[in-house]
Short mmCIF file of C-alpha atoms and ligand atoms in Angstrom, two decimals:
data_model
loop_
_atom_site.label_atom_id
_atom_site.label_comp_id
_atom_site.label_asym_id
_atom_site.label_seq_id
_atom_site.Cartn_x
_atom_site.Cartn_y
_atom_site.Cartn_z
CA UNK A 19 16.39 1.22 -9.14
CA UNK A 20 13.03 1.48 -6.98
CA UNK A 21 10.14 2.87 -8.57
CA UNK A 22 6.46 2.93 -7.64
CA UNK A 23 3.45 4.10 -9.81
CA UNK A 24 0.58 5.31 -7.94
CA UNK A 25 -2.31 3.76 -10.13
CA UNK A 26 -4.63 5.26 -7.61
CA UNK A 27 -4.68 7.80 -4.53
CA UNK A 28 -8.21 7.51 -3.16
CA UNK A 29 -9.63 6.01 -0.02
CA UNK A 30 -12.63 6.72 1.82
CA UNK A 31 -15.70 5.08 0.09
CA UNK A 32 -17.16 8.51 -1.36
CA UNK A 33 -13.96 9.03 -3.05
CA UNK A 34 -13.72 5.47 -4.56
CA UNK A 35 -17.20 5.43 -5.24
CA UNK A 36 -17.09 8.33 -7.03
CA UNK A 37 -13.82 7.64 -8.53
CA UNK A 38 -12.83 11.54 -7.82
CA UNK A 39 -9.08 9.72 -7.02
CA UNK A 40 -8.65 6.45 -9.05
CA UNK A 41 -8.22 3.10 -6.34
CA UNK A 42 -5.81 1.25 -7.96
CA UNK A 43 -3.23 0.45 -5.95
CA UNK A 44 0.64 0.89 -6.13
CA UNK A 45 3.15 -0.99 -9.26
CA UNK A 46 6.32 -1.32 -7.16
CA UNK A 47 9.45 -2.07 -9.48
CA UNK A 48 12.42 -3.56 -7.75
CA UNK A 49 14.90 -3.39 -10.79
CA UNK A 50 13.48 -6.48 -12.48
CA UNK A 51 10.87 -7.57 -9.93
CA UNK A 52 7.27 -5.91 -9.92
CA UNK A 53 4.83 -6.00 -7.45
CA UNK A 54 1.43 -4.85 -7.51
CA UNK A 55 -0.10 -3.94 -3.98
CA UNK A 56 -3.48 -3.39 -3.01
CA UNK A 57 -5.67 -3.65 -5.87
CA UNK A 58 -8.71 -1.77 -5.44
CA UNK A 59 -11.53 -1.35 -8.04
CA UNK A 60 -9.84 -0.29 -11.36
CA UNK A 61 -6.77 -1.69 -10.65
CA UNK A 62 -6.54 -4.06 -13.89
CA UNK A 63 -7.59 -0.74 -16.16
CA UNK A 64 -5.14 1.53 -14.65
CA UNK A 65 -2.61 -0.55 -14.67
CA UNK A 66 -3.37 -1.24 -18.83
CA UNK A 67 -3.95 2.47 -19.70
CA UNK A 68 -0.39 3.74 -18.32
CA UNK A 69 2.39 4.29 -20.87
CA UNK A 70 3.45 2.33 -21.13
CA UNK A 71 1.35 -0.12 -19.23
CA UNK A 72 1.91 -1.95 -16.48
CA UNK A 73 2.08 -5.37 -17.67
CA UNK A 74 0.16 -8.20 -15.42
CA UNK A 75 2.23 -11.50 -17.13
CA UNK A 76 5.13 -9.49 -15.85
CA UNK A 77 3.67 -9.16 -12.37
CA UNK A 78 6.09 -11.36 -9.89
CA UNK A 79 3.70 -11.13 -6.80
CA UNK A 80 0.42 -9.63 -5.83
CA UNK A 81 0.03 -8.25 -2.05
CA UNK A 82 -3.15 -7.28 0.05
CA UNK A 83 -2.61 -5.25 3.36
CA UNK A 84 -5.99 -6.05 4.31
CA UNK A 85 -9.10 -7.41 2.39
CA UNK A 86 -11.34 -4.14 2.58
CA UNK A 87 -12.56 -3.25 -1.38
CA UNK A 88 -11.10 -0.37 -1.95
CA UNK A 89 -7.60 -2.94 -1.30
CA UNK A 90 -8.96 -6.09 -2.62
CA UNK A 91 -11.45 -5.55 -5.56
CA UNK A 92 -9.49 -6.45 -8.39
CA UNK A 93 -7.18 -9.27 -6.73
CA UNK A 94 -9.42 -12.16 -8.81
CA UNK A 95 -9.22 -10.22 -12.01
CA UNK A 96 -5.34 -9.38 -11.32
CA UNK A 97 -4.49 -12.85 -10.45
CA UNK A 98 -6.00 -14.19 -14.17
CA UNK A 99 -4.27 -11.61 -15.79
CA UNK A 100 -0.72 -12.16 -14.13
CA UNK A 101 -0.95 -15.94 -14.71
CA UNK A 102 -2.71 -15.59 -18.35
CA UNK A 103 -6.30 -17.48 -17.49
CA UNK A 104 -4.39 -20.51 -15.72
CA UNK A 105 -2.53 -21.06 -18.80
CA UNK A 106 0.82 -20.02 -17.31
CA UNK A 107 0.91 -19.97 -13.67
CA UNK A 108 3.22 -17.79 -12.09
CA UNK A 109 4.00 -15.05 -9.43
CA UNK A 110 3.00 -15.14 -5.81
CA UNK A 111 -0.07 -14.00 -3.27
CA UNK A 112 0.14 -12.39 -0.20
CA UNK A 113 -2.56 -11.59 2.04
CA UNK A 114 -3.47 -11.88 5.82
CA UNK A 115 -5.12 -15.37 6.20
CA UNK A 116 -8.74 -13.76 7.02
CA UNK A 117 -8.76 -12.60 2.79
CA UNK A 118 -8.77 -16.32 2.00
CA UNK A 119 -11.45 -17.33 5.45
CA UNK A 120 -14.34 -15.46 6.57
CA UNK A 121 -15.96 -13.54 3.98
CA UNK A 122 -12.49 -14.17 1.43
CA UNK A 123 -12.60 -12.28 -1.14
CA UNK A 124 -9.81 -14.54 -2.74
CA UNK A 125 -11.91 -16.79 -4.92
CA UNK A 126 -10.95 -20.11 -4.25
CA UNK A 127 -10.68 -21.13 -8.17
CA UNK A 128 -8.31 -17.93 -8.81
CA UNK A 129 -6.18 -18.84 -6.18
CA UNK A 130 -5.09 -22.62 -7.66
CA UNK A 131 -3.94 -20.62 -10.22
CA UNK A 132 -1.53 -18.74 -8.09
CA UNK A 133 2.38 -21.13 -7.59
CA UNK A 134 2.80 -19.62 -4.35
CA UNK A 135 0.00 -18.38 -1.66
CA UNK A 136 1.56 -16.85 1.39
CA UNK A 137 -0.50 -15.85 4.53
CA UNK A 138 0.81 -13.19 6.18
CA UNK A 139 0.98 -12.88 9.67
CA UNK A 140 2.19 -10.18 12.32
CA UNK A 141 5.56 -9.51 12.21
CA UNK A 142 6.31 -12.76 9.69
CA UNK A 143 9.42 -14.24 9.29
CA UNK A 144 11.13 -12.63 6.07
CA UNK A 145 9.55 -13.63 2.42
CA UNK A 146 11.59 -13.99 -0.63
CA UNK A 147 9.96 -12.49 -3.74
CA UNK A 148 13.44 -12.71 -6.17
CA UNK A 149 15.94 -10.52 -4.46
CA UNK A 150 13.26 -8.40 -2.63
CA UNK A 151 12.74 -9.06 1.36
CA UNK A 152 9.48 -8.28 2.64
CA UNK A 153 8.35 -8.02 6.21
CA UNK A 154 4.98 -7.29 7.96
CA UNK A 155 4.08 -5.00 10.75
CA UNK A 156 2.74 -4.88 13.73
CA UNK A 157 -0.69 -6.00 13.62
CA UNK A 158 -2.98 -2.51 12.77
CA UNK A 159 -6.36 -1.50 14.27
CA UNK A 160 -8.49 -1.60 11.77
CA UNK A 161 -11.50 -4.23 11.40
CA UNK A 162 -9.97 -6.87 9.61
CA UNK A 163 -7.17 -8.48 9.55
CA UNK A 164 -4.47 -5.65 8.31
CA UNK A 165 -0.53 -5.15 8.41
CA UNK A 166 1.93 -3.03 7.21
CA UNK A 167 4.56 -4.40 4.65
CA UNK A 168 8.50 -3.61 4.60
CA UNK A 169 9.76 -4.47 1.31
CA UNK A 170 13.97 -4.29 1.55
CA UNK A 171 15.99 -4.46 -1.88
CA UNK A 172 19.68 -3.23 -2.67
CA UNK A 173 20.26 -1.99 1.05
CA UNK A 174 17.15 -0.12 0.82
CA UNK A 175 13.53 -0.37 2.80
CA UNK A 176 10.53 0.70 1.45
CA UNK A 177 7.31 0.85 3.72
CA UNK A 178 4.01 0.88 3.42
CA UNK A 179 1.64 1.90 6.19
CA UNK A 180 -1.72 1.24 4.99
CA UNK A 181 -5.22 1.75 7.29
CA UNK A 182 -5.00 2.15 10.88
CA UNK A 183 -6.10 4.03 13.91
CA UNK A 184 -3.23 5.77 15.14
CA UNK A 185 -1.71 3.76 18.37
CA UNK A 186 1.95 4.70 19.42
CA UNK A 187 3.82 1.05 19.39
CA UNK A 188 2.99 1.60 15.35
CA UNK A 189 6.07 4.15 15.34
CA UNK A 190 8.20 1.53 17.45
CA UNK A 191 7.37 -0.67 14.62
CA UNK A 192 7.95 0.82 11.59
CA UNK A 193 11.06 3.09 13.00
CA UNK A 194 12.99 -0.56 13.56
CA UNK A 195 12.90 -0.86 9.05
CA UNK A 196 14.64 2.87 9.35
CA UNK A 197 12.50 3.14 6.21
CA UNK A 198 14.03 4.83 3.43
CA UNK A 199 10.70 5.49 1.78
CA UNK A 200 7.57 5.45 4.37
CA UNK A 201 4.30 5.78 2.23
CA UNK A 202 0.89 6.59 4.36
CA UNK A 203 -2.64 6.07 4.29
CA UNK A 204 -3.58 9.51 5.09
CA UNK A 205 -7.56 9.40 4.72
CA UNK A 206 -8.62 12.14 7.13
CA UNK A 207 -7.45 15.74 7.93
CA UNK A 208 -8.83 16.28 11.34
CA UNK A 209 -11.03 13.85 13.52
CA UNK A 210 -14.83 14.28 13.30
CA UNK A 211 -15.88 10.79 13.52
CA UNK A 212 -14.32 7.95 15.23
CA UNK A 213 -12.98 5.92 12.96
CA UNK A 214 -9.77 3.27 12.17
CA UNK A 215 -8.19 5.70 10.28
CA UNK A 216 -5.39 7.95 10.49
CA UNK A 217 -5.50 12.02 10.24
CA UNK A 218 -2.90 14.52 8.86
CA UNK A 219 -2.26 15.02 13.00
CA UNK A 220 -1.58 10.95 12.91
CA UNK A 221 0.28 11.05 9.78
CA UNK A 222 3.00 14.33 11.19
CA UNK A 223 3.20 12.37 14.91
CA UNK A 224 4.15 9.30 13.14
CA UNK A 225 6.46 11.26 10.53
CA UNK A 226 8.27 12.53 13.57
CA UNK A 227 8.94 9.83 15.20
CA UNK A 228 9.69 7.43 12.58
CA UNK A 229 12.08 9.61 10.55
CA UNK A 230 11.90 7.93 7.12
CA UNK A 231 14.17 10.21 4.69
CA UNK A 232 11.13 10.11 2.51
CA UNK A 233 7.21 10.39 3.42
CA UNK A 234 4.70 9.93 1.11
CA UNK A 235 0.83 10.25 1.77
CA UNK A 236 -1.85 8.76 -0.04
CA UNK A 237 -5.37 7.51 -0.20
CA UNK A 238 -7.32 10.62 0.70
CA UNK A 239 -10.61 11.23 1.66
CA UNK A 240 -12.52 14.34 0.57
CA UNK A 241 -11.10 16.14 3.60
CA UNK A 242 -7.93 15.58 3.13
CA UNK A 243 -8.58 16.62 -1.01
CA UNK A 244 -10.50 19.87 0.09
CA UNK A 245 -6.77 21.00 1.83
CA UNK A 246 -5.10 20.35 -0.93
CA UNK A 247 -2.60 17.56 0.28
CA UNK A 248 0.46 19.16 -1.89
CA UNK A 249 0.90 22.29 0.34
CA UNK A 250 0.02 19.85 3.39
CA UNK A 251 3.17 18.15 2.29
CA UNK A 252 5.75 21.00 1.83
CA UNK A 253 4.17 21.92 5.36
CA UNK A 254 5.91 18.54 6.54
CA UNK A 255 9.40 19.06 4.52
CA UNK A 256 9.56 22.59 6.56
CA UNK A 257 8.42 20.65 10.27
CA UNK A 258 10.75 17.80 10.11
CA UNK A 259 13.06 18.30 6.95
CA UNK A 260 12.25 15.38 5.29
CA UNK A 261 11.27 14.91 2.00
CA UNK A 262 7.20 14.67 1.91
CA UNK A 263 4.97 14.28 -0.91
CA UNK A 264 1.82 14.29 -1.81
CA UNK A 265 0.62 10.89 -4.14
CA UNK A 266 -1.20 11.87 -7.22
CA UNK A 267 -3.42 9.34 -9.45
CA UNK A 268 -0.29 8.23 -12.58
CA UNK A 269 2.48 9.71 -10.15
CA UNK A 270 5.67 7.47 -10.42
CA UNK A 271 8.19 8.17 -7.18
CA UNK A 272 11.79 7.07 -8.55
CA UNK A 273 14.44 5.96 -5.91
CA UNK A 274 17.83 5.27 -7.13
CA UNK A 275 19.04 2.05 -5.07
ZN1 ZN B 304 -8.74 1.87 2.45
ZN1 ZN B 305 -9.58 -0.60 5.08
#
């Protein structure tokens, strides 16, 4: 059993900073094994408000695509709370090295909490977190330091695409997992500024040609919000004939492994 709660859908700082979408990240279960990745401001009250909640002390690793706030804001708070205030270390980090260098935004006294810090790299060599494999991308265009993650348990792939510009070896890339599940970063609906972020356009070009049997967006800017991303997504199920969805803030996507 795969499952993966949405404990936020926003991106774009107006949307964060206005909390119109929550920007808590996604709690992946992998039967037994839960991972929490990018958590953005709110993260640690989201997660504690579900019903039931997500439980931090349960948490098995924490994982940051890229150190940007609305990804990172809550990693300090979320790392206490998954190894109980230092008092019972457990669980794993991942994060691209620059989260930890320049600027970190991994504090250096939550992270000796932490067993097990890995720094992830392009295209790393295959991590162990229990019986779930997880891979990075190809490096993305976007600022800092930010990948992609392929998490593969019980035969099946799960990937998430997080901020990018769109460039066309990312399709290469992420087609190679034959993702079962392919969830997207979908911030903007058409391109009015230049910016390292992927539109609707982006998101149906890379649907296309990576052919994942499921597509979710999420973390939408107003934009994106104003189209209203559901009908956006039964607009993809009738292009390509996958299924497509549309993230909402509490939304839990099963998959039965
Ligand atoms: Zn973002
Ligand atoms: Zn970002």
């Amino acid at each position: 059993m795969i499952s993966i709660r949405f404990l936020g859908t926003g991106g774009a700082r107006f949307v964060v900073a206005k909390q119109i979408r929550a920007s808590g990240g996604m709690w992946m279960r992998f039967g037994a094994t839960q991972i929490h990745v990018d958590p953005g401001p709110g993260a640690l009250v989201r997660a504690l408000s579900t019903v039931p909640p997500c439980e931090p002390p349960q948490l098995d690793a924490i994982v940051l695509s890229h150190k940007h706030l609305d990804h990172s804001n809550d990693v300090n708070v979320m790392i206490e709370a998954m190894c109980q205030g230092g008092w019972k270390p457990r669980g794993a980090l991942l994060a691209p090295g620059d989260a930890f260098d320049h600027e970190a935004v991994v504090l250096p006294y939550a992270r000796k909490f932490v067993p097990r810090v890995e720094r992830l790299t392009e295209r790393c060599e295959p991590i162990s977190v229990n019986d779930v494999e997880i891979r990075t991308s190809i490096r993305h265009h976007h600022g800092v330091e930010t990948y992609g993650v392929h998490f593969r348990y019980g035969g099946k792939t799960v990937s998430y695409l997080p901020c990018t510009r769109f460039f066309p070896e990312l399709v290469d890339d992420y087609r190679e997992h034959q993702p079962d599940v392919l969830i997207m970063n979908v911030l903007r609906f058409r391109d009015t500024m230049d910016v390292d972020h992927l539109t609707f356009d982006d998101a149906r070009t890379l649907i296309g040609g990576i052919r994942p049997k499921a597509a979710i967006m999420t973390h939408f800017g107003t934009k994106m919000l104003e189209q209203d991303p559901r009908k956006l997504a039964r607009g993809l199920e009738d292009e390509f004939g996958v299924r497509a969805y549309a993230a909402h803030d509490g939304w839990v996507y099963d998959a039965l492994v």
